[in-house]
PDB file of C-alpha atoms in Angstrom:
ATOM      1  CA  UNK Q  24       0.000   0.000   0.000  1.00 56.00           C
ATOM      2  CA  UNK Q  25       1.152   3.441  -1.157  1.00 61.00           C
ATOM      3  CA  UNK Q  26       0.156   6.951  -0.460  1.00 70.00           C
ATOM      4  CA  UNK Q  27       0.145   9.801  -2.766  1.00 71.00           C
ATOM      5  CA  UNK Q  28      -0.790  13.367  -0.998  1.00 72.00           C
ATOM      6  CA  UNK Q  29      -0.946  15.991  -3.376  1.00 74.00           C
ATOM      7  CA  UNK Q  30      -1.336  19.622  -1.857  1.00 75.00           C
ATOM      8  CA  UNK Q  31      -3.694  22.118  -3.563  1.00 79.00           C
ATOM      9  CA  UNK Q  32      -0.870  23.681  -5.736  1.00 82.00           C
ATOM     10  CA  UNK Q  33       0.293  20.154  -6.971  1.00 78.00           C
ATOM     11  CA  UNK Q  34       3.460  19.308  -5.207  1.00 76.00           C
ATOM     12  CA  UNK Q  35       3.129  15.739  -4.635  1.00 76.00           C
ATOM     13  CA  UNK Q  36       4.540  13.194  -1.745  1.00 76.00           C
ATOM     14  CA  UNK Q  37       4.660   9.227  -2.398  1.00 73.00           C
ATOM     15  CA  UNK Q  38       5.012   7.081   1.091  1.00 74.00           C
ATOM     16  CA  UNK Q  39       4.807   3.643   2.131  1.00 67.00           C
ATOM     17  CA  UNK Q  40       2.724   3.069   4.760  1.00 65.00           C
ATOM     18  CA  UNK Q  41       4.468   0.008   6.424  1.00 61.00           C
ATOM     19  CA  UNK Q  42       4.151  -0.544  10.558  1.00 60.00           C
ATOM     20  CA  UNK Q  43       7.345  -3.517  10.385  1.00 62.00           C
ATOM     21  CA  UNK Q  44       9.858  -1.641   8.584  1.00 69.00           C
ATOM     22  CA  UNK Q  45      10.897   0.027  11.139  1.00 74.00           C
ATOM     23  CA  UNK Q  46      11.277  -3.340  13.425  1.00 78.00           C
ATOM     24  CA  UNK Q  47      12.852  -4.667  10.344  1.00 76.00           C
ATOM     25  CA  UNK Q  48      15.983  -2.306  10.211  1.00 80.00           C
ATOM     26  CA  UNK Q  49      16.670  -2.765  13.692  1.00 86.00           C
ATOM     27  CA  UNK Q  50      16.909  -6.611  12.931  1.00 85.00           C
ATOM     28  CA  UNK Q  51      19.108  -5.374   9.873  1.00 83.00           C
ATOM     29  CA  UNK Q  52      21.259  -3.757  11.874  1.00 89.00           C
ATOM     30  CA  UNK Q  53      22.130  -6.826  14.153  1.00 94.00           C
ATOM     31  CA  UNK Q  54      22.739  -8.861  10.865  1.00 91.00           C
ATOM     32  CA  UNK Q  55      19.588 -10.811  11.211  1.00 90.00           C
ATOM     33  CA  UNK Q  56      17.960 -11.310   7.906  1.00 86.00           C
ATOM     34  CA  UNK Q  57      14.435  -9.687   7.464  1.00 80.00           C
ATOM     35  CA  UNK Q  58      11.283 -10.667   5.253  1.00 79.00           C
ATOM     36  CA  UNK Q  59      10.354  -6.685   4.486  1.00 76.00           C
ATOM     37  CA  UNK Q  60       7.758  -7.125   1.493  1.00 80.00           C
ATOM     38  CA  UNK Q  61       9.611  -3.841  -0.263  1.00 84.00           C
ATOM     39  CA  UNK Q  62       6.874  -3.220  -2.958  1.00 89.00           C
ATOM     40  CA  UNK Q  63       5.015  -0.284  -1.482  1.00 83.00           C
ATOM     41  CA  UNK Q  64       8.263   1.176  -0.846  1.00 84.00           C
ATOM     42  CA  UNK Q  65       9.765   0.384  -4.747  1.00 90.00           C
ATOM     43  CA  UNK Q  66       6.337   1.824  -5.812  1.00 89.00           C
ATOM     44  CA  UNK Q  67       6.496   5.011  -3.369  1.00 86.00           C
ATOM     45  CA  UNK Q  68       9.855   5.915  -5.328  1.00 89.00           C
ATOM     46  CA  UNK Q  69       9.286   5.243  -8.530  1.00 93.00           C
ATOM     47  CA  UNK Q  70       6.186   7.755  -8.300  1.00 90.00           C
ATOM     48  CA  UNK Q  71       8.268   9.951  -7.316  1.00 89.00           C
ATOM     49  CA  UNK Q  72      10.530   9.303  -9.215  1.00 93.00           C
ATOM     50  CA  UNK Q  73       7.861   9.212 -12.415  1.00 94.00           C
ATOM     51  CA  UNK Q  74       6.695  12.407 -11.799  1.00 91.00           C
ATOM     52  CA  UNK Q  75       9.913  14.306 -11.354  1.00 92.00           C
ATOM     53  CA  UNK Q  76      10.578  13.167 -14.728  1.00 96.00           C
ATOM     54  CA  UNK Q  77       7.032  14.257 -15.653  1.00 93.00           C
ATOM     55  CA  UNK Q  78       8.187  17.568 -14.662  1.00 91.00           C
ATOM     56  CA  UNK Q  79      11.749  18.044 -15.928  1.00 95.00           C
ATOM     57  CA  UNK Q  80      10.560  16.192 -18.945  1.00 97.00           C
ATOM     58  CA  UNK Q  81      13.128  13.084 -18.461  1.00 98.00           C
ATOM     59  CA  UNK Q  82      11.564  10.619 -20.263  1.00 98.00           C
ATOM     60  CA  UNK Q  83      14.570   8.134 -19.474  1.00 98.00           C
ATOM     61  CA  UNK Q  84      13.438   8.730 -15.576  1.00 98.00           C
ATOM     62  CA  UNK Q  85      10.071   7.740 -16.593  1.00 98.00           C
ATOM     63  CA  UNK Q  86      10.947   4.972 -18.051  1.00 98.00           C
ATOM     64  CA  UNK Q  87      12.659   3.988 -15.714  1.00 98.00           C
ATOM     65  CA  UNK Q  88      10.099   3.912 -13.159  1.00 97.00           C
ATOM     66  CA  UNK Q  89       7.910   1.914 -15.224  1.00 98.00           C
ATOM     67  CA  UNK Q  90      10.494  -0.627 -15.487  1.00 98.00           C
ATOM     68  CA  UNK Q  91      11.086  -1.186 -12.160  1.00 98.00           C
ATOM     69  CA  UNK Q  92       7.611  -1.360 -11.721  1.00 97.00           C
ATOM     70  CA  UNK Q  93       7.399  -4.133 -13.756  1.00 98.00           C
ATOM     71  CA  UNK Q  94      10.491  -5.742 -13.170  1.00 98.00           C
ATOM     72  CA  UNK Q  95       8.548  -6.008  -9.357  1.00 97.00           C
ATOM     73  CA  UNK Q  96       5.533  -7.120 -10.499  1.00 97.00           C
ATOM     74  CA  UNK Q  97       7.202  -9.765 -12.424  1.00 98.00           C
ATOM     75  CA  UNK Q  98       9.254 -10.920  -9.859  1.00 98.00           C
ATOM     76  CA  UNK Q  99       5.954 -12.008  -7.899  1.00 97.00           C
ATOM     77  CA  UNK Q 100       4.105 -13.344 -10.889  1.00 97.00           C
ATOM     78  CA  UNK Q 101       7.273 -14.895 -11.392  1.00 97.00           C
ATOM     79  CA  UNK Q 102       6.570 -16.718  -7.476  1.00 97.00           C
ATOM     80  CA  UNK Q 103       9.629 -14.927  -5.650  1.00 97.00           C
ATOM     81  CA  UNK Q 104       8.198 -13.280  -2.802  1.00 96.00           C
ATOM     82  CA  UNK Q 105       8.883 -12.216   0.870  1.00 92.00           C
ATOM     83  CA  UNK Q 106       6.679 -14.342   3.451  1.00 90.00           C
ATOM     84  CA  UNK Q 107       3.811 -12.148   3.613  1.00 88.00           C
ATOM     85  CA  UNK Q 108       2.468 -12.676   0.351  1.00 92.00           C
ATOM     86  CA  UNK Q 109       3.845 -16.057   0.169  1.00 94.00           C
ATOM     87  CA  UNK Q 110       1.179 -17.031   3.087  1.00 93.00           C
ATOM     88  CA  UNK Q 111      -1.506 -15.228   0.771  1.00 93.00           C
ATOM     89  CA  UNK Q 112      -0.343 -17.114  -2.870  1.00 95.00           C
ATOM     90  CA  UNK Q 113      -2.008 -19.448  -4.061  1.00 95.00           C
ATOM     91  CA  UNK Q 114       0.590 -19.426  -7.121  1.00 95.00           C
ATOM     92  CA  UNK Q 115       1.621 -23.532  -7.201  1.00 92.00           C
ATOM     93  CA  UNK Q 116       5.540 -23.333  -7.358  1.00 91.00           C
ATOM     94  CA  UNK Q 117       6.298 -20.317  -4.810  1.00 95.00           C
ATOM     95  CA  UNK Q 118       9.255 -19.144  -4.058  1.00 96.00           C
ATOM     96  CA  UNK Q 119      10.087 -17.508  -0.239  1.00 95.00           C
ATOM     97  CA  UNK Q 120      12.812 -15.240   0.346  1.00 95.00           C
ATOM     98  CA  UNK Q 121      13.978 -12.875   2.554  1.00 92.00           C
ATOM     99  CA  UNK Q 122      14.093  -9.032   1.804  1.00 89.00           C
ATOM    100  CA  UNK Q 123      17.450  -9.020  -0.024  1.00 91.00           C
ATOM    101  CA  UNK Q 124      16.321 -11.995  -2.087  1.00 95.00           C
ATOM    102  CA  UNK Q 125      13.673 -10.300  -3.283  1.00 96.00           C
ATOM    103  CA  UNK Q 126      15.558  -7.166  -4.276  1.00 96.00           C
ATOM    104  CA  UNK Q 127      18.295  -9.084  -5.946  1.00 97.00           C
ATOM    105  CA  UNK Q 128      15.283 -11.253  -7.654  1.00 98.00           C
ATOM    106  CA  UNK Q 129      13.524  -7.699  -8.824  1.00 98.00           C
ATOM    107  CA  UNK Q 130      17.038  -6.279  -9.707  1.00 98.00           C
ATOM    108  CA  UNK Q 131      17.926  -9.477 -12.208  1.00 98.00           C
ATOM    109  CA  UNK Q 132      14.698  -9.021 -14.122  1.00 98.00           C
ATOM    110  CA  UNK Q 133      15.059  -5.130 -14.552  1.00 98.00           C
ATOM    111  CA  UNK Q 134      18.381  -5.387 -16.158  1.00 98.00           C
ATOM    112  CA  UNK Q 135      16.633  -6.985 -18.629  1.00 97.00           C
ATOM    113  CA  UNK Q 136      13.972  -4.664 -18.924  1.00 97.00           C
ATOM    114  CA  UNK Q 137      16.630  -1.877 -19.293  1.00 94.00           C
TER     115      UNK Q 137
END
């Protein structure tokens, strides 16, 4: 889940509303691996990300955005996923991984969207 607040004269904020994260990066910081589902975060930045190039006119930046987009969509149709969605799947050959799994996983298939 994402949020997008836009303020009457159209400056915009993208944010991922996550309560774990935070509980997360203090297990990061002991070395303990973490299961962080990252996609409302990817998708907070590349909307941001997408609409700054909107607004300088990058169209590479855009592009961008909507590759990594669907480089992380892929990667869960695909059936790599952190252990939240893996409990909700019902995808047949399912693939759990922790959160720097996933980002490697999502990384791999935007190179070769790029």
């Amino acid at each position: 889940m994402t949020s997008v607040l836009v303020s009457p004269d159209g400056v915009y904020e993208y944010e991922a509303a996550h309560g774990t994260v935070q509980r997360h990066y203090y297990k990061h910081l002991k070395g303990e691996k973490t299961s962080t589902n990252s996609v409302a975060t990817l998708f907070a930045w590349t909307g941001a990300l997408r609409k700054r190039g909107e607004f300088d006119e990058l169209p590479e930046l855009v592009s961008f955005a909507d590759s990594l987009e669907k480089a992380t969509v892929q990667t869960i149709e695909d059936g790599v996923m952190t252990g939240d969605l893996a409990a909700l799947s019902t995808l047949p050959n399912k693939q759990k991984v922790d959160t720097e799994e996933f980002l490697l996983a999502v990384n791999e298939r935007l190179q070769k969207l790029l």
